[in-house]
Amino acid sequence: MRLGRIASPDGVAFVSIEGKVGEPGAMIAREIAEHPFGTPTFTGRTWQLADVRLLAPMLASKVICVGKNYAAHVAEMGDIAPADPVIFLKPNTAIIGPNVPIRLPANASPVHFEGELAVVISRPCKDVPAARAAESILGYTIGNDVTARDQQQADGQWTRAKGHDTFCPVGPWIVTDIDPADLELRTEVNGEVKQRSRTSMMLHDVGAIIEWVSAVMTLLPGDLILTGTPDGVGPIEDGDTVSITVEGIGTLTNPVVRKGGS
């Protein structure tokens, strides 16, 4: 199932998205009653996907990110691969949906894209063993851990660099029936491939990440976990377009503007 959130003439709604990806005119959004957790029920209202606007697919209470989770990315940053997951938080105010502009702060350069597989939590959970992680997962989507690299280096920690408004594009929807173990991840800037890897290259897989994170903090329905980025990260500039594709999910695309631009 593909779960999403839309803005329509009738308001904001959680929906199930049906039809062939890549053919918006043939895709239908079916309104879900109340929320998408558990077994969704439907109101009977539907829209053509082409006639509504996709929003970020989930309202997260928090966004947990994993750093240094692909060896090749660790190497390109001149660092050492960690024995355990390295985690940090983004504020939920950084979340934007598909096609919403990433706004570059005037005082930040360079700002980098970081394409990632994202996990969506389905229920309140704490101290989840890796072997049972799937029981707490609603599904998977795509995230972009946008980072002001100069601020990250200047501050010695990552909150400001990764916490700006619009620095967490997510979408286009959540896929509930996919195995995350070995999916291709590809990032393009203006149509040029910048990142290409597979989730099988992660140092810590999804189960290990959820076990580690849930040992620290309670996870709530809708919480997002970004699982790390592969090598190939690089700058984005005013006027660029960033597209991240994860096999079996789809493509998340966002334009880039400098603050004060259109």
mmCIF file of N, CA, C and O in Angstrom, residues 113-159:
data_model
loop_
_atom_site.group_PDB
_atom_site.id
_atom_site.type_symbol
_atom_site.label_atom_id
_atom_site.label_comp_id
_atom_site.label_asym_id
_atom_site.label_seq_id
_atom_site.Cartn_x
_atom_site.Cartn_y
_atom_site.Cartn_z
ATOM 1 N N PHE A 113 23.007 18.377 -0.335
ATOM 2 C CA PHE A 113 21.938 17.379 -0.340
ATOM 3 C C PHE A 113 22.470 16.096 0.287
ATOM 4 O O PHE A 113 23.665 15.805 0.237
ATOM 5 N N GLU A 114 21.568 15.292 0.873
ATOM 6 C CA GLU A 114 21.909 13.959 1.380
ATOM 7 C C GLU A 114 20.680 13.072 1.206
ATOM 8 O O GLU A 114 19.760 13.097 2.021
ATOM 9 N N GLY A 115 20.654 12.273 0.143
ATOM 10 C CA GLY A 115 19.531 11.392 -0.116
ATOM 11 C C GLY A 115 19.523 10.195 0.818
ATOM 12 O O GLY A 115 20.567 9.569 1.041
ATOM 13 N N GLU A 116 18.343 9.841 1.358
ATOM 14 C CA GLU A 116 18.280 8.779 2.356
ATOM 15 C C GLU A 116 16.956 8.004 2.290
ATOM 16 O O GLU A 116 15.909 8.559 1.940
ATOM 17 N N LEU A 117 17.024 6.737 2.659
ATOM 18 C CA LEU A 117 15.835 5.960 2.961
ATOM 19 C C LEU A 117 15.326 6.383 4.332
ATOM 20 O O LEU A 117 16.114 6.526 5.277
ATOM 21 N N ALA A 118 14.008 6.582 4.452
ATOM 22 C CA ALA A 118 13.423 6.985 5.730
ATOM 23 C C ALA A 118 12.409 5.943 6.195
ATOM 24 O O ALA A 118 11.673 5.359 5.393
ATOM 25 N N VAL A 119 12.388 5.720 7.500
ATOM 26 C CA VAL A 119 11.481 4.775 8.144
ATOM 27 C C VAL A 119 10.393 5.560 8.864
ATOM 28 O O VAL A 119 10.675 6.570 9.519
ATOM 29 N N VAL A 120 9.144 5.091 8.768
ATOM 30 C CA VAL A 120 8.026 5.717 9.474
ATOM 31 C C VAL A 120 7.532 4.753 10.549
ATOM 32 O O VAL A 120 7.208 3.595 10.258
ATOM 33 N N ILE A 121 7.457 5.231 11.777
ATOM 34 C CA ILE A 121 7.062 4.408 12.930
ATOM 35 C C ILE A 121 5.533 4.294 12.999
ATOM 36 O O ILE A 121 4.812 5.257 12.709
ATOM 37 N N SER A 122 5.048 3.127 13.398
ATOM 38 C CA SER A 122 3.609 2.857 13.374
ATOM 39 C C SER A 122 2.924 2.938 14.730
ATOM 40 O O SER A 122 1.700 3.119 14.801
ATOM 41 N N ARG A 123 3.686 2.767 15.830
ATOM 42 C CA ARG A 123 3.040 2.687 17.148
ATOM 43 C C ARG A 123 4.019 3.156 18.208
ATOM 44 O O ARG A 123 5.233 3.168 17.990
ATOM 45 N N PRO A 124 3.532 3.547 19.393
ATOM 46 C CA PRO A 124 4.457 3.894 20.468
ATOM 47 C C PRO A 124 5.311 2.682 20.822
ATOM 48 O O PRO A 124 4.798 1.567 20.968
ATOM 49 N N CYS A 125 6.606 2.897 20.942
ATOM 50 C CA CYS A 125 7.472 1.751 21.245
ATOM 51 C C CYS A 125 8.738 2.224 21.955
ATOM 52 O O CYS A 125 9.200 3.358 21.781
ATOM 53 N N LYS A 126 9.301 1.332 22.731
ATOM 54 C CA LYS A 126 10.516 1.595 23.498
ATOM 55 C C LYS A 126 11.257 0.279 23.651
ATOM 56 O O LYS A 126 10.643 -0.773 23.822
ATOM 57 N N ASP A 127 12.580 0.338 23.570
ATOM 58 C CA ASP A 127 13.427 -0.847 23.757
ATOM 59 C C ASP A 127 13.008 -1.995 22.834
ATOM 60 O O ASP A 127 12.723 -3.119 23.268
ATOM 61 N N VAL A 128 12.985 -1.698 21.551
ATOM 62 C CA VAL A 128 12.555 -2.677 20.543
ATOM 63 C C VAL A 128 13.757 -3.511 20.105
ATOM 64 O O VAL A 128 14.743 -2.959 19.606
ATOM 65 N N PRO A 129 13.720 -4.840 20.249
ATOM 66 C CA PRO A 129 14.811 -5.667 19.729
ATOM 67 C C PRO A 129 14.859 -5.593 18.209
ATOM 68 O O PRO A 129 13.825 -5.486 17.547
ATOM 69 N N ALA A 130 16.046 -5.653 17.653
ATOM 70 C CA ALA A 130 16.203 -5.572 16.201
ATOM 71 C C ALA A 130 15.343 -6.607 15.489
ATOM 72 O O ALA A 130 14.742 -6.321 14.441
ATOM 73 N N ALA A 131 15.257 -7.797 16.039
ATOM 74 C CA ALA A 131 14.509 -8.880 15.396
ATOM 75 C C ALA A 131 13.017 -8.604 15.323
ATOM 76 O O ALA A 131 12.308 -9.224 14.519
ATOM 77 N N ARG A 132 12.529 -7.655 16.146
ATOM 78 C CA ARG A 132 11.098 -7.342 16.157
ATOM 79 C C ARG A 132 10.825 -5.928 15.651
ATOM 80 O O ARG A 132 9.699 -5.418 15.810
ATOM 81 N N ALA A 133 11.799 -5.315 15.019
ATOM 82 C CA ALA A 133 11.647 -3.930 14.577
ATOM 83 C C ALA A 133 10.496 -3.765 13.595
ATOM 84 O O ALA A 133 9.781 -2.753 13.615
ATOM 85 N N ALA A 134 10.288 -4.738 12.729
ATOM 86 C CA ALA A 134 9.234 -4.629 11.715
ATOM 87 C C ALA A 134 7.857 -4.420 12.321
ATOM 88 O O ALA A 134 6.975 -3.823 11.693
ATOM 89 N N GLU A 135 7.661 -4.886 13.555
ATOM 90 C CA GLU A 135 6.365 -4.739 14.212
ATOM 91 C C GLU A 135 6.047 -3.285 14.524
ATOM 92 O O GLU A 135 4.882 -2.937 14.774
ATOM 93 N N SER A 136 7.056 -2.432 14.529
ATOM 94 C CA SER A 136 6.872 -1.020 14.870
ATOM 95 C C SER A 136 7.004 -0.100 13.664
ATOM 96 O O SER A 136 7.054 1.118 13.820
ATOM 97 N N ILE A 137 7.052 -0.664 12.461
ATOM 98 C CA ILE A 137 7.263 0.123 11.249
ATOM 99 C C ILE A 137 5.981 0.181 10.435
ATOM 100 O O ILE A 137 5.403 -0.855 10.087
ATOM 101 N N LEU A 138 5.541 1.402 10.137
ATOM 102 C CA LEU A 138 4.406 1.585 9.235
ATOM 103 C C LEU A 138 4.836 1.362 7.793
ATOM 104 O O LEU A 138 4.133 0.728 7.005
ATOM 105 N N GLY A 139 6.001 1.917 7.429
ATOM 106 C CA GLY A 139 6.493 1.784 6.067
ATOM 107 C C GLY A 139 7.717 2.636 5.850
ATOM 108 O O GLY A 139 8.356 3.103 6.803
ATOM 109 N N TYR A 140 8.017 2.879 4.569
ATOM 110 C CA TYR A 140 9.258 3.552 4.184
ATOM 111 C C TYR A 140 8.966 4.659 3.188
ATOM 112 O O TYR A 140 8.079 4.554 2.337
ATOM 113 N N THR A 141 9.730 5.738 3.301
ATOM 114 C CA THR A 141 9.623 6.850 2.376
ATOM 115 C C THR A 141 11.034 7.357 2.068
ATOM 116 O O THR A 141 12.022 6.666 2.338
ATOM 117 N N ILE A 142 11.132 8.522 1.486
ATOM 118 C CA ILE A 142 12.416 9.095 1.072
ATOM 119 C C ILE A 142 12.635 10.395 1.823
ATOM 120 O O ILE A 142 11.699 11.187 2.002
ATOM 121 N N GLY A 143 13.869 10.623 2.267
ATOM 122 C CA GLY A 143 14.210 11.866 2.941
ATOM 123 C C GLY A 143 15.460 12.494 2.364
ATOM 124 O O GLY A 143 16.282 11.821 1.733
ATOM 125 N N ASN A 144 15.584 13.789 2.571
ATOM 126 C CA ASN A 144 16.767 14.543 2.159
ATOM 127 C C ASN A 144 17.268 15.295 3.392
ATOM 128 O O ASN A 144 16.631 16.236 3.861
ATOM 129 N N ASP A 145 18.389 14.851 3.932
ATOM 130 C CA ASP A 145 18.974 15.464 5.134
ATOM 131 C C ASP A 145 19.833 16.654 4.700
ATOM 132 O O ASP A 145 21.058 16.598 4.708
ATOM 133 N N VAL A 146 19.163 17.741 4.325
ATOM 134 C CA VAL A 146 19.873 18.933 3.840
ATOM 135 C C VAL A 146 20.740 19.500 4.960
ATOM 136 O O VAL A 146 20.306 19.594 6.114
ATOM 137 N N THR A 147 21.960 19.884 4.609
ATOM 138 C CA THR A 147 22.953 20.264 5.622
ATOM 139 C C THR A 147 23.737 21.489 5.188
ATOM 140 O O THR A 147 24.311 21.522 4.095
ATOM 141 N N ALA A 148 23.777 22.491 6.055
ATOM 142 C CA ALA A 148 24.658 23.641 5.844
ATOM 143 C C ALA A 148 26.047 23.240 6.330
ATOM 144 O O ALA A 148 26.338 23.272 7.521
ATOM 145 N N ARG A 149 26.896 22.825 5.403
ATOM 146 C CA ARG A 149 28.158 22.191 5.781
ATOM 147 C C ARG A 149 29.075 23.149 6.536
ATOM 148 O O ARG A 149 29.779 22.745 7.475
ATOM 149 N N ASP A 150 29.087 24.428 6.169
ATOM 150 C CA ASP A 150 29.961 25.379 6.860
ATOM 151 C C ASP A 150 29.534 25.566 8.311
ATOM 152 O O ASP A 150 30.363 25.657 9.218
ATOM 153 N N GLN A 151 28.220 25.579 8.565
ATOM 154 C CA GLN A 151 27.724 25.730 9.933
ATOM 155 C C GLN A 151 28.003 24.475 10.751
ATOM 156 O O GLN A 151 28.310 24.566 11.947
ATOM 157 N N GLN A 152 27.914 23.317 10.124
ATOM 158 C CA GLN A 152 28.236 22.063 10.804
ATOM 159 C C GLN A 152 29.685 22.076 11.282
ATOM 160 O O GLN A 152 29.989 21.702 12.421
ATOM 161 N N GLN A 153 30.585 22.523 10.422
ATOM 162 C CA GLN A 153 32.002 22.560 10.774
ATOM 163 C C GLN A 153 32.296 23.644 11.801
ATOM 164 O O GLN A 153 33.083 23.441 12.729
ATOM 165 N N ALA A 154 31.632 24.777 11.677
ATOM 166 C CA ALA A 154 31.893 25.891 12.584
ATOM 167 C C ALA A 154 31.385 25.613 13.996
ATOM 168 O O ALA A 154 32.031 25.974 14.985
ATOM 169 N N ASP A 155 30.230 24.931 14.097
ATOM 170 C CA ASP A 155 29.596 24.739 15.399
ATOM 171 C C ASP A 155 30.159 23.553 16.169
ATOM 172 O O ASP A 155 30.037 23.497 17.394
ATOM 173 N N GLY A 156 30.724 22.577 15.464
ATOM 174 C CA GLY A 156 31.204 21.388 16.141
ATOM 175 C C GLY A 156 30.096 20.445 16.553
ATOM 176 O O GLY A 156 30.346 19.402 17.166
ATOM 177 N N GLN A 157 28.868 20.767 16.261
ATOM 178 C CA GLN A 157 27.706 19.881 16.412
ATOM 179 C C GLN A 157 26.724 20.283 15.311
ATOM 180 O O GLN A 157 26.962 21.215 14.564
ATOM 181 N N TRP A 158 25.616 19.538 15.191
ATOM 182 C CA TRP A 158 24.905 19.567 13.908
ATOM 183 C C TRP A 158 23.527 20.217 13.931
ATOM 184 O O TRP A 158 22.863 20.275 12.908
ATOM 185 N N THR A 159 23.086 20.704 15.068
ATOM 186 C CA THR A 159 21.692 21.143 15.183
ATOM 187 C C THR A 159 21.366 22.293 14.242
ATOM 188 O O THR A 159 20.393 22.239 13.484
#
